[in-house]
Short mmCIF file of C-alpha atoms in Angstrom, two decimals:
data_model
loop_
_atom_site.label_atom_id
_atom_site.label_comp_id
_atom_site.label_asym_id
_atom_site.label_seq_id
_atom_site.Cartn_x
_atom_site.Cartn_y
_atom_site.Cartn_z
CA MET A 762 -26.07 -77.06 -75.40
CA ILE A 763 -26.31 -73.46 -76.58
CA LYS A 764 -29.24 -72.30 -78.71
CA LYS A 765 -28.74 -68.51 -78.75
CA LEU A 766 -26.02 -66.13 -77.69
CA SER A 767 -26.24 -62.44 -76.75
CA ILE A 768 -23.21 -60.30 -75.87
CA LYS A 769 -23.11 -56.65 -74.87
CA ASN A 770 -20.15 -54.32 -74.19
CA PHE A 771 -17.45 -57.00 -74.24
CA ARG A 772 -14.15 -55.86 -75.73
CA GLY A 773 -14.81 -54.91 -79.36
CA ILE A 774 -18.39 -56.20 -79.31
CA GLU A 775 -20.90 -53.44 -78.68
CA GLU A 776 -23.90 -55.74 -79.07
CA VAL A 777 -24.71 -59.12 -80.57
CA LYS A 778 -28.32 -60.09 -79.93
CA ASP A 779 -29.91 -63.56 -80.14
CA LEU A 780 -27.26 -65.09 -82.41
CA GLU A 781 -28.63 -68.54 -83.23
CA VAL A 782 -25.91 -71.18 -83.26
CA ASP A 783 -25.68 -74.86 -84.20
CA GLN A 784 -23.69 -77.92 -83.14
CA PHE A 785 -20.57 -76.88 -85.08
CA ASN A 786 -19.94 -73.14 -85.37
CA ILE A 787 -17.17 -71.45 -87.33
CA PHE A 788 -16.20 -67.78 -87.01
CA ILE A 789 -14.14 -66.37 -89.86
CA GLY A 790 -13.08 -62.83 -90.65
CA ASP A 791 -10.31 -60.26 -90.52
CA ASN A 792 -7.97 -59.84 -87.57
CA GLY A 793 -9.28 -57.53 -84.89
CA THR A 794 -12.96 -58.36 -85.47
CA SER A 795 -13.56 -60.06 -82.09
CA LYS A 796 -13.59 -63.72 -83.18
CA THR A 797 -11.57 -64.80 -80.14
CA SER A 798 -13.70 -62.56 -77.91
CA MET A 799 -16.78 -64.56 -78.96
CA LEU A 800 -15.18 -67.74 -77.70
CA GLU A 801 -13.97 -66.18 -74.46
CA ALA A 802 -17.42 -64.69 -73.76
CA ILE A 803 -18.93 -68.19 -73.98
CA HIS A 804 -16.16 -69.62 -71.79
CA PHE A 805 -16.63 -66.91 -69.15
CA CYS A 806 -20.36 -67.60 -69.06
CA PHE A 807 -19.77 -71.27 -68.19
CA SER A 808 -16.80 -70.71 -65.84
CA PRO A 809 -17.85 -71.00 -62.18
CA SER A 810 -14.49 -70.36 -60.50
CA PHE A 811 -12.32 -67.26 -59.89
CA LEU A 812 -13.93 -65.38 -62.76
CA SER A 813 -13.67 -61.90 -61.21
CA GLY A 814 -9.87 -62.20 -61.06
CA ARG A 815 -9.71 -62.98 -64.79
CA ILE A 816 -11.54 -59.85 -65.93
CA LYS A 817 -9.32 -56.95 -67.00
CA HIS A 818 -10.13 -53.29 -67.55
CA THR A 819 -9.44 -53.86 -71.26
CA ASP A 820 -12.46 -56.20 -71.39
CA PHE A 821 -14.65 -53.09 -71.20
CA PRO A 822 -14.94 -51.35 -74.60
CA ASN A 823 -12.68 -48.30 -74.85
CA GLY A 824 -12.16 -48.40 -71.08
CA ASN A 825 -15.72 -47.14 -70.39
CA ASP A 826 -17.92 -48.10 -67.44
CA ASN A 827 -20.77 -49.74 -69.37
CA PRO A 828 -21.46 -53.16 -67.81
CA ILE A 829 -20.65 -56.33 -69.74
CA GLU A 830 -23.61 -58.64 -70.25
CA ILE A 831 -23.47 -62.17 -71.69
CA ILE A 832 -26.61 -64.30 -72.00
CA VAL A 833 -26.57 -67.89 -73.20
CA GLU A 834 -29.92 -69.54 -73.96
CA LEU A 835 -29.81 -73.34 -73.81
CA LYS A 836 -31.52 -75.68 -76.29
CA GLU A 837 -33.12 -77.64 -73.46
CA SER A 838 -33.93 -76.69 -69.89
CA ILE A 839 -31.76 -78.19 -67.18
CA LYS A 840 -32.68 -79.30 -63.67
CA VAL A 841 -31.23 -77.18 -60.88
CA GLY A 842 -31.30 -77.66 -57.11
CA ILE A 843 -31.39 -74.48 -55.03
CA PRO A 844 -31.10 -74.18 -51.23
CA ASP A 845 -34.29 -74.00 -49.16
CA GLY A 846 -33.11 -73.86 -45.57
CA TYR A 847 -31.79 -77.34 -44.78
CA ALA A 848 -33.66 -78.76 -47.78
CA GLU A 849 -33.39 -78.23 -51.52
CA GLN A 850 -35.93 -77.37 -54.18
CA GLU A 851 -35.65 -78.42 -57.82
CA ILE A 852 -36.45 -76.01 -60.63
CA THR A 853 -35.71 -75.86 -64.36
CA CYS A 854 -33.58 -73.18 -66.03
CA ASN A 855 -32.83 -72.41 -69.66
CA LYS A 856 -30.46 -69.41 -69.57
CA VAL A 857 -27.13 -68.43 -68.09
CA LEU A 858 -26.63 -64.74 -67.35
CA LEU A 859 -23.28 -63.10 -66.66
CA GLN A 860 -23.24 -59.38 -65.80
CA ILE A 861 -19.92 -57.73 -65.03
CA LYS A 862 -19.71 -54.23 -63.58
CA LYS A 863 -16.73 -52.13 -62.57
CA ARG A 864 -16.56 -51.83 -58.81
CA GLU A 865 -17.56 -48.35 -57.59
CA ARG A 866 -15.89 -48.66 -54.15
CA LYS A 867 -13.46 -51.06 -52.52
CA THR A 868 -14.66 -54.03 -50.49
CA PRO A 869 -14.99 -53.10 -46.78
CA GLY A 870 -12.20 -54.57 -44.65
CA LYS A 871 -9.97 -55.40 -47.63
CA VAL A 872 -6.82 -53.61 -48.72
CA PHE A 873 -7.21 -54.86 -52.28
CA SER A 874 -10.48 -55.53 -54.10
CA ASP A 875 -11.35 -57.19 -57.37
CA LEU A 876 -11.80 -54.79 -60.27
CA VAL A 877 -15.38 -55.94 -60.87
CA THR A 878 -18.55 -57.26 -59.29
CA LEU A 879 -20.38 -60.19 -60.86
CA ASN A 880 -23.97 -61.28 -61.24
CA HIS A 881 -23.54 -64.84 -62.54
CA ILE A 882 -26.79 -66.77 -62.37
CA LEU A 883 -29.02 -69.36 -64.00
CA ILE A 884 -32.42 -68.04 -65.09
CA PRO A 885 -35.59 -70.15 -64.61
CA ASP A 886 -37.62 -71.07 -67.68
CA PHE A 887 -40.89 -69.88 -66.12
CA PRO A 888 -42.16 -66.33 -65.61
CA LYS A 889 -40.85 -64.00 -62.94
CA ASN A 890 -43.16 -62.11 -60.60
CA ASN A 891 -42.57 -58.68 -59.07
CA GLU A 892 -40.34 -60.03 -56.29
CA GLY A 893 -38.67 -62.97 -58.05
CA TRP A 894 -39.89 -66.47 -58.76
CA SER A 895 -42.19 -68.83 -56.90
CA ILE A 896 -42.92 -72.59 -56.93
CA LYS A 897 -44.96 -74.93 -54.77
CA ARG A 898 -43.22 -77.17 -52.26
CA LYS A 899 -44.40 -80.76 -51.78
CA ASN A 900 -46.45 -79.63 -48.79
CA ASN A 901 -48.16 -77.11 -51.11
CA SER A 902 -46.58 -74.07 -49.44
CA ASP A 903 -44.95 -71.36 -51.55
CA PHE A 904 -41.20 -71.32 -52.04
CA ASN A 905 -40.17 -67.83 -53.11
CA PHE A 906 -36.69 -67.05 -54.35
CA THR A 907 -34.75 -64.30 -56.09
CA GLU A 908 -31.59 -63.99 -58.19
CA ARG A 909 -29.59 -64.23 -54.95
CA SER A 910 -30.43 -67.95 -54.77
CA LEU A 911 -29.52 -68.64 -58.41
CA GLY A 912 -25.78 -67.92 -58.31
CA ILE A 913 -23.88 -70.40 -60.42
CA ASN A 914 -21.66 -71.25 -57.43
CA GLN A 915 -24.63 -71.83 -55.13
CA ILE A 916 -26.87 -74.09 -57.18
CA ARG A 917 -26.50 -77.84 -57.72
CA THR A 918 -26.80 -79.27 -61.20
CA GLU A 919 -25.34 -82.18 -63.11
CA GLU A 920 -26.66 -80.97 -66.45
CA LEU A 921 -24.92 -77.66 -67.12
CA PRO A 922 -22.36 -78.39 -69.87
CA ARG A 923 -18.68 -77.74 -69.20
CA SER A 924 -16.71 -75.50 -71.53
CA PHE A 925 -13.06 -75.96 -72.48
CA PHE A 926 -11.20 -73.17 -74.20
CA PHE A 927 -8.16 -74.06 -76.29
CA ASN A 928 -6.43 -70.74 -76.83
CA LYS A 929 -3.14 -70.35 -78.66
CA GLU A 930 -1.36 -71.95 -75.68
CA ARG A 931 -2.68 -75.47 -76.19
CA ASP A 932 -1.17 -77.47 -73.35
CA ARG A 933 -3.22 -76.65 -70.22
CA GLN A 934 -5.45 -79.72 -70.37
CA THR A 935 -2.45 -82.07 -70.49
CA GLN A 936 -0.57 -80.39 -67.63
CA LYS A 937 -1.11 -80.59 -63.90
CA GLY A 938 -2.88 -77.55 -62.53
CA PHE A 939 -6.10 -76.26 -61.06
CA ASN A 940 -9.23 -77.64 -62.74
CA SER A 941 -7.12 -79.50 -65.32
CA SER A 942 -8.47 -82.78 -66.72
CA PHE A 943 -4.97 -84.21 -66.56
CA SER A 944 -4.73 -83.44 -62.84
CA THR A 945 -7.95 -85.38 -62.29
CA ILE A 946 -6.49 -88.42 -64.04
CA ILE A 947 -3.19 -88.22 -62.10
CA ASP A 948 -4.97 -87.88 -58.76
CA ASP A 949 -7.15 -90.89 -59.59
CA LEU A 950 -4.15 -93.05 -60.59
CA ASN A 951 -2.25 -92.10 -57.41
CA TRP A 952 -5.33 -92.98 -55.34
CA ARG A 953 -5.65 -96.34 -57.12
CA PHE A 954 -1.97 -97.10 -56.44
CA SER A 955 -2.29 -96.13 -52.77
CA ARG A 956 -5.43 -98.23 -52.36
CA SER A 957 -3.80 -101.25 -54.03
CA VAL A 958 -0.66 -101.00 -51.86
CA ARG A 959 -2.70 -100.57 -48.69
CA LYS A 960 -4.93 -103.54 -49.57
CA GLU A 961 -1.91 -105.80 -50.25
CA SER A 962 -0.30 -104.79 -46.92
CA GLU A 963 -3.52 -105.54 -45.05
CA GLU A 964 -3.82 -108.97 -46.69
CA THR A 965 -0.17 -110.09 -46.25
CA GLY A 966 0.71 -108.26 -43.04
CA LYS A 967 3.87 -106.82 -44.56
CA PRO A 968 4.77 -103.93 -46.92
CA ALA A 969 3.60 -104.36 -50.50
CA GLU A 970 6.18 -105.98 -52.78
CA ILE A 971 6.24 -103.05 -55.20
CA LEU A 972 7.47 -100.70 -52.46
CA GLY A 973 10.67 -102.73 -52.17
CA LYS A 974 11.30 -102.46 -55.93
CA ILE A 975 11.12 -98.67 -56.05
CA PRO A 976 14.35 -98.08 -54.00
CA LEU A 977 16.17 -100.71 -56.10
CA LEU A 978 15.26 -98.92 -59.32
CA THR A 979 16.14 -95.54 -57.77
CA ASN A 980 19.56 -96.83 -56.65
CA GLU A 981 20.26 -98.33 -60.09
CA ILE A 982 19.55 -94.99 -61.74
CA ALA A 983 21.63 -93.21 -59.09
CA GLU A 984 24.63 -95.43 -59.86
CA LYS A 985 24.50 -94.35 -63.52
CA VAL A 986 25.22 -90.75 -62.53
CA GLY A 987 27.29 -91.48 -59.40
CA ILE A 988 24.87 -89.61 -57.17
CA ASN A 989 26.71 -90.78 -54.02
CA LYS A 990 29.82 -89.01 -55.27
CA TYR A 991 27.96 -85.87 -56.28
CA GLU A 992 29.68 -83.09 -54.35
CA VAL A 993 26.54 -81.03 -53.76
CA PHE A 994 24.79 -83.82 -51.83
CA LYS A 995 27.93 -84.89 -49.99
CA GLU A 996 28.46 -81.35 -48.68
CA PHE A 997 24.75 -80.92 -48.01
CA ASN A 998 24.57 -84.05 -45.84
CA ASN A 999 27.72 -83.04 -43.94
CA ARG A 1000 25.72 -80.02 -42.82
CA THR A 1001 22.53 -81.96 -42.00
CA LYS A 1002 24.51 -84.34 -39.74
CA LYS A 1003 25.62 -81.41 -37.60
CA PHE A 1004 21.94 -80.76 -36.83
CA GLY A 1005 21.31 -84.42 -36.00
CA LEU A 1006 19.11 -84.92 -39.06
CA ASP A 1007 18.79 -88.16 -40.98
CA GLU A 1008 20.50 -88.28 -44.35
CA ILE A 1009 18.57 -86.39 -47.04
CA ASN A 1010 18.55 -87.95 -50.52
CA LEU A 1011 17.25 -86.98 -53.95
CA THR A 1012 14.12 -89.03 -54.73
CA ILE A 1013 13.10 -89.45 -58.34
CA LEU A 1014 10.04 -91.66 -57.80
CA ASP A 1015 7.40 -90.92 -55.17
CA SER A 1016 6.36 -94.21 -53.57
CA ILE A 1017 3.20 -92.58 -52.19
CA ALA A 1018 2.14 -90.90 -55.46
CA PRO A 1019 4.20 -92.46 -58.28
CA TYR A 1020 2.24 -90.67 -61.03
CA GLU A 1021 2.82 -87.19 -59.59
CA SER A 1022 5.51 -86.38 -62.17
CA ALA A 1023 3.85 -88.28 -65.03
CA PHE A 1024 3.47 -86.68 -68.45
CA LEU A 1025 1.92 -87.67 -71.76
CA SER A 1026 4.63 -88.77 -74.13
CA SER A 1027 5.37 -90.47 -77.41
CA LYS A 1028 8.11 -93.08 -77.82
CA LYS A 1029 10.92 -91.89 -80.07
CA ASP A 1030 13.58 -94.60 -80.34
CA VAL A 1031 14.41 -95.28 -76.66
CA LEU A 1032 13.22 -91.92 -75.35
CA ASP A 1033 9.82 -90.87 -74.01
CA LEU A 1034 9.33 -87.50 -75.67
CA PRO A 1035 6.79 -85.17 -73.96
CA ILE A 1036 4.00 -84.21 -76.33
CA LYS A 1037 4.89 -80.52 -76.00
CA TYR A 1038 8.04 -81.31 -78.00
CA LEU A 1039 6.01 -82.83 -80.84
CA GLY A 1040 4.84 -79.38 -81.96
CA SER A 1041 2.00 -77.19 -80.69
CA GLY A 1042 -0.37 -78.38 -83.42
CA ILE A 1043 0.02 -82.02 -82.40
CA GLU A 1044 -0.15 -80.99 -78.74
CA MET A 1045 -3.56 -79.38 -79.30
CA ILE A 1046 -4.88 -82.50 -81.07
CA VAL A 1047 -3.62 -84.77 -78.28
CA SER A 1048 -5.15 -82.44 -75.66
CA LEU A 1049 -8.47 -82.45 -77.50
CA LEU A 1050 -8.53 -86.23 -77.95
CA PHE A 1051 -7.62 -86.70 -74.28
CA LEU A 1052 -10.39 -84.36 -73.13
CA GLU A 1053 -12.99 -85.86 -75.46
CA THR A 1054 -12.09 -89.39 -74.32
CA LEU A 1055 -12.74 -88.42 -70.68
CA ALA A 1056 -16.04 -86.75 -71.56
CA THR A 1057 -17.27 -89.74 -73.59
CA MET A 1058 -16.40 -92.20 -70.83
CA SER A 1059 -18.20 -90.06 -68.24
CA LYS A 1060 -21.16 -89.47 -70.60
CA GLU A 1061 -20.59 -85.74 -70.28
CA LYS A 1062 -21.41 -83.10 -72.88
CA LEU A 1063 -18.78 -80.47 -73.59
CA ILE A 1064 -18.70 -77.07 -75.22
CA ILE A 1065 -15.34 -77.09 -77.00
CA LEU A 1066 -13.92 -73.69 -77.96
CA ILE A 1067 -10.82 -73.61 -80.17
CA ASP A 1068 -9.02 -70.47 -81.29
CA GLU A 1069 -7.44 -71.09 -84.71
CA PRO A 1070 -7.27 -74.92 -84.70
CA GLU A 1071 -5.16 -74.82 -87.86
CA LEU A 1072 -2.13 -73.36 -86.06
CA HIS A 1073 1.02 -75.37 -86.83
CA LEU A 1074 -0.93 -78.06 -88.71
CA HIS A 1075 -0.22 -78.93 -92.33
CA PRO A 1076 -3.25 -79.09 -94.69
CA ARG A 1077 -3.81 -82.86 -94.36
CA LEU A 1078 -3.97 -82.66 -90.54
CA GLN A 1079 -6.24 -79.62 -90.80
CA GLU A 1080 -8.65 -81.69 -92.88
CA GLN A 1081 -8.49 -84.59 -90.42
CA LEU A 1082 -9.10 -82.33 -87.45
CA ALA A 1083 -12.02 -80.56 -89.15
CA ASP A 1084 -13.58 -83.93 -89.98
CA TYR A 1085 -13.05 -85.22 -86.43
CA LEU A 1086 -14.64 -82.13 -84.86
CA TRP A 1087 -17.64 -82.46 -87.15
CA GLN A 1088 -18.01 -86.14 -86.25
CA ILE A 1089 -18.00 -85.56 -82.48
CA SER A 1090 -20.50 -82.71 -82.90
CA SER A 1091 -22.88 -84.62 -85.17
CA ARG A 1092 -23.45 -87.62 -82.91
CA LYS A 1093 -26.83 -87.93 -81.20
CA ASP A 1094 -25.38 -86.72 -77.90
CA GLY A 1095 -22.47 -84.89 -79.49
CA HIS A 1096 -20.39 -82.05 -78.12
CA GLN A 1097 -20.92 -78.49 -79.30
CA ILE A 1098 -18.00 -76.93 -81.16
CA PHE A 1099 -17.03 -73.28 -81.64
CA VAL A 1100 -13.89 -72.41 -83.60
CA THR A 1101 -12.27 -69.35 -85.12
CA THR A 1102 -10.19 -69.86 -88.24
CA HIS A 1103 -8.28 -68.11 -90.98
CA SER A 1104 -7.79 -71.35 -92.90
CA PRO A 1105 -9.68 -71.94 -96.16
CA VAL A 1106 -8.59 -75.60 -95.86
CA PHE A 1107 -10.25 -76.02 -92.47
CA PHE A 1108 -13.34 -74.07 -93.51
CA LYS A 1109 -13.74 -75.84 -96.85
CA ASN A 1110 -13.80 -79.23 -95.14
CA CYS A 1111 -16.70 -78.19 -92.86
CA VAL A 1112 -18.99 -75.90 -94.81
CA GLY A 1113 -22.12 -77.43 -96.29
CA ARG A 1114 -22.33 -80.26 -93.77
CA SER A 1115 -25.39 -80.73 -91.60
CA GLY A 1116 -25.22 -79.03 -88.21
CA VAL A 1117 -22.54 -76.53 -89.32
CA LYS A 1118 -23.00 -72.77 -89.22
CA THR A 1119 -20.48 -70.20 -90.37
CA PHE A 1120 -20.37 -66.62 -89.15
CA VAL A 1121 -18.41 -63.76 -90.70
CA THR A 1122 -17.04 -61.07 -88.37
CA ASN A 1123 -16.15 -57.64 -89.73
CA ARG A 1124 -16.17 -53.94 -88.88
CA GLU A 1125 -18.73 -51.52 -90.22
CA GLU A 1126 -16.74 -48.82 -92.00
CA LYS A 1127 -18.77 -45.80 -90.85
CA THR A 1128 -19.32 -46.71 -87.19
CA ASN A 1129 -16.40 -49.12 -86.61
CA LYS A 1130 -18.87 -51.50 -84.91
CA ILE A 1131 -18.25 -55.23 -84.94
CA LEU A 1132 -20.81 -57.05 -87.08
CA ILE A 1133 -21.38 -60.80 -86.88
CA ASN A 1134 -23.53 -62.31 -89.59
CA LYS A 1135 -24.30 -65.81 -90.69
CA MET A 1136 -22.47 -66.68 -93.88
CA THR A 1137 -24.72 -68.24 -96.48
CA PHE A 1138 -24.12 -69.64 -99.93
CA ALA A 1139 -27.82 -69.92 -100.74
CA ASN A 1140 -27.17 -67.53 -103.66
CA ARG A 1141 -23.87 -69.14 -104.50
CA LEU A 1142 -21.87 -68.08 -107.53
CA PHE A 1143 -20.97 -71.54 -108.83
CA PRO A 1144 -22.52 -75.01 -108.77
CA TRP A 1145 -19.41 -76.08 -106.78
CA SER A 1146 -19.60 -73.21 -104.25
CA PRO A 1147 -18.05 -72.31 -101.95
CA SER A 1148 -14.67 -72.26 -103.63
CA TRP A 1149 -11.45 -71.16 -101.93
CA GLY A 1150 -11.60 -67.96 -103.95
CA GLU A 1151 -15.10 -67.18 -102.65
CA ILE A 1152 -14.10 -67.93 -99.06
CA ASN A 1153 -11.05 -65.67 -99.24
CA TYR A 1154 -13.00 -62.88 -100.89
CA PHE A 1155 -16.23 -62.85 -98.91
CA ALA A 1156 -14.77 -63.81 -95.52
CA TYR A 1157 -11.45 -61.97 -95.60
CA LYS A 1158 -12.01 -59.37 -98.34
CA TYR A 1159 -8.96 -60.81 -100.06
CA PRO A 1160 -9.11 -60.75 -103.87
CA THR A 1161 -7.05 -63.46 -105.55
CA ILE A 1162 -6.12 -64.09 -109.16
CA GLU A 1163 -7.46 -67.66 -108.71
CA PHE A 1164 -10.92 -66.28 -107.94
CA HIS A 1165 -10.69 -63.92 -110.92
CA ASP A 1166 -9.80 -66.85 -113.18
CA GLU A 1167 -12.66 -68.90 -111.72
CA LEU A 1168 -15.23 -66.17 -112.42
CA TYR A 1169 -13.81 -65.34 -115.87
CA GLY A 1170 -13.69 -68.97 -116.97
CA TYR A 1171 -17.19 -69.69 -115.65
CA ILE A 1172 -18.63 -66.74 -117.62
CA GLN A 1173 -16.83 -67.90 -120.77
CA GLU A 1174 -18.18 -71.41 -120.34
CA LYS A 1175 -21.78 -70.28 -119.78
CA THR A 1176 -21.78 -67.74 -122.64
CA LYS A 1177 -19.75 -69.97 -125.00
CA LYS A 1178 -17.63 -66.92 -125.81
CA HIS A 1179 -14.13 -68.34 -125.64
CA SER A 1180 -12.13 -65.90 -127.76
CA GLU A 1181 -10.74 -62.71 -126.28
CA ARG A 1182 -12.66 -60.57 -128.79
CA GLU A 1183 -15.99 -62.31 -128.07
CA ILE A 1184 -15.77 -62.13 -124.28
CA ASP A 1185 -14.53 -58.53 -124.37
CA GLU A 1186 -17.54 -57.59 -126.51
CA TYR A 1187 -19.84 -59.39 -124.05
CA PHE A 1188 -18.35 -57.51 -121.09
CA ASN A 1189 -18.76 -54.22 -122.98
CA GLN A 1190 -22.43 -55.02 -123.63
CA CYS A 1191 -22.79 -55.64 -119.85
CA GLY A 1192 -21.75 -52.03 -119.26
CA ILE A 1193 -17.99 -52.47 -118.62
CA LYS A 1194 -16.06 -49.74 -120.43
CA ARG A 1195 -12.94 -50.40 -122.49
CA GLU A 1196 -10.60 -48.25 -120.42
CA LYS A 1197 -7.41 -50.35 -120.42
CA GLN A 1198 -4.81 -50.63 -123.17
CA TRP A 1199 -3.43 -54.00 -124.28
CA THR A 1200 -0.68 -54.75 -126.81
CA ARG A 1201 -0.75 -58.32 -128.05
CA GLU A 1202 2.46 -60.05 -129.23
CA ILE A 1203 2.67 -62.66 -131.97
CA LYS A 1204 5.94 -64.61 -131.88
CA GLY A 1205 7.45 -61.76 -129.87
CA THR A 1206 6.36 -59.04 -132.29
CA PRO A 1207 4.11 -56.31 -130.83
CA GLN A 1208 0.75 -55.78 -132.57
CA PRO A 1209 -1.34 -52.59 -132.63
CA THR A 1210 -2.49 -51.51 -129.18
CA ILE A 1211 -6.23 -51.89 -128.52
CA SER A 1212 -8.63 -50.81 -125.77
CA VAL A 1213 -10.06 -53.65 -123.64
CA THR A 1214 -12.25 -54.02 -120.58
CA LEU A 1215 -10.61 -54.34 -117.16
CA PRO A 1216 -11.45 -58.08 -116.75
CA VAL A 1217 -9.78 -58.89 -120.11
CA PHE A 1218 -6.72 -56.81 -119.22
CA VAL A 1219 -6.35 -58.56 -115.84
CA ARG A 1220 -6.87 -61.98 -117.39
CA ASN A 1221 -4.25 -61.30 -120.09
CA LYS A 1222 -1.71 -60.10 -117.50
CA ILE A 1223 -2.25 -63.30 -115.49
CA HIS A 1224 -2.04 -65.67 -118.43
CA HIS A 1225 0.59 -63.99 -120.61
CA PRO A 1226 3.64 -63.26 -118.45
CA GLU A 1227 5.77 -63.88 -121.53
CA ASN A 1228 4.50 -60.64 -123.12
CA GLN A 1229 7.57 -58.39 -122.88
CA THR A 1230 5.80 -55.34 -124.30
CA MET A 1231 3.38 -55.30 -121.36
CA LYS A 1232 5.73 -56.55 -118.63
CA ASP A 1233 6.04 -53.17 -116.88
CA ILE A 1234 2.34 -52.29 -117.11
CA LEU A 1235 0.70 -53.92 -114.08
CA PHE A 1236 -2.73 -54.01 -112.47
CA THR A 1237 -3.12 -52.96 -108.86
CA GLN A 1238 -4.75 -54.94 -106.05
CA GLU A 1239 -7.58 -52.42 -106.14
CA GLU A 1240 -8.07 -53.04 -109.88
CA LEU A 1241 -8.11 -56.80 -109.25
CA LYS A 1242 -10.84 -56.24 -106.65
CA GLN A 1243 -12.76 -53.95 -109.01
CA SER A 1244 -12.58 -56.53 -111.82
CA ILE A 1245 -13.75 -59.32 -109.49
CA GLU A 1246 -16.68 -57.15 -108.38
CA VAL A 1247 -17.93 -56.59 -111.94
CA LEU A 1248 -17.55 -60.30 -112.75
CA ILE A 1249 -19.55 -61.20 -109.61
CA ASP A 1250 -22.28 -58.79 -110.73
CA ILE A 1251 -22.42 -60.47 -114.12
CA VAL A 1252 -22.73 -63.94 -112.60
CA LYS A 1253 -25.39 -62.82 -110.11
CA ASN A 1254 -27.47 -60.98 -112.72
CA ALA A 1255 -27.28 -63.77 -115.29
CA LYS A 1256 -29.77 -66.05 -113.50
CA ASP A 1257 -29.35 -68.85 -115.99
CA PHE A 1258 -25.71 -69.13 -114.85
CA ILE A 1259 -26.54 -70.25 -111.34
CA ASN A 1260 -27.07 -73.84 -110.16
CA ASP A 1261 -27.68 -75.27 -113.62
#
């Protein structure tokens, strides 16, 4: 599993150095702050196949030529076998390095070349000498090797974790295709069927009984649609006869590989409904459960990367999924989870649990650089922190009237100043000027206009929509943010407020 992560010159990320992660990692922040790029960088680092063809020129920041570099440091060293002539030597490695450079010239002898060249290696956990690394063979001779021998496609290891990236198209792991878990299952089931049929034929000396049932079922289905009368096939076979070919029929069940067209489905009345029609949120959950079941049965550790797991899930399912992901990450030999999310529901159900780290991604205003920092509530505002208001404000810079109410009410409770006059006086003593005008109404009759602090004005507008005198005098989103900021300062500076 991953201990630290370093990324350089990948999409919007100029540099992230030695980011320490945990078993369950959550990235939250505004759009366009490279949350998804973090997940894809990890996935690229653990992807051994066809990686050069998946890199685009847009993966280099601003189209420049600076090489991409991704380094993953593992929590524990893994055993790796590297070629030594006709033999193999075992070493231990604790890092994966992926360097991607734009190709300077085309590959000799090829019309088309990949955009990039790769240096994708495992790094030993012992010191390097001037020429590479060296270990002793069993016969006490020196075995010297360089980076050339450490390519991720050349080494042998059973211990490097596999990564699975669930992007916004959730269905790949439940569809047939290259390197798909579902394809592995289908191939295994077809092999089991073939072996069983072959074994029965060898034992009885005649074709397996099931092979005689397949044409009967096919014919019964064909009769329902009148396939023998279907003009296309009648005309087609008239033409095949002229070439002396046997009759060609439409086969709906492969007797050699009966699972070839299989799909995961859910029974709805009498129909088998493919999971892709159950909604993309459900499809992602089914894909995840399917993948995790395979990994558990094979005692394999996974790095599971999910981009916005809350997509198309209602709040209750978001809570269930968040809880499930935490459970499979917190086991003794649990999987490692990385997710991006915009959902306070998903985040709220994870934060504060053991083994969970949250990172906030944002852009530095002056330099426009992507910053990724661990989110901490060590200096939390409330005893019940983090609240939804805090999450929305600190993670997404989104001020809400709910957060304003939460801060305002908490200050009133701690100061015991419950009347408008008392709390306004307290705010004024804290240095907040009375720069807003408020006209109170009593039974619909306007009273003399008074000057109040911004927090009192905002609070009154929220809680007194019935006030017709003030209905056209509104506060702006910027004023809401400004009021929240001064209330946060009050809570932070009043130390006796916190955690009591």
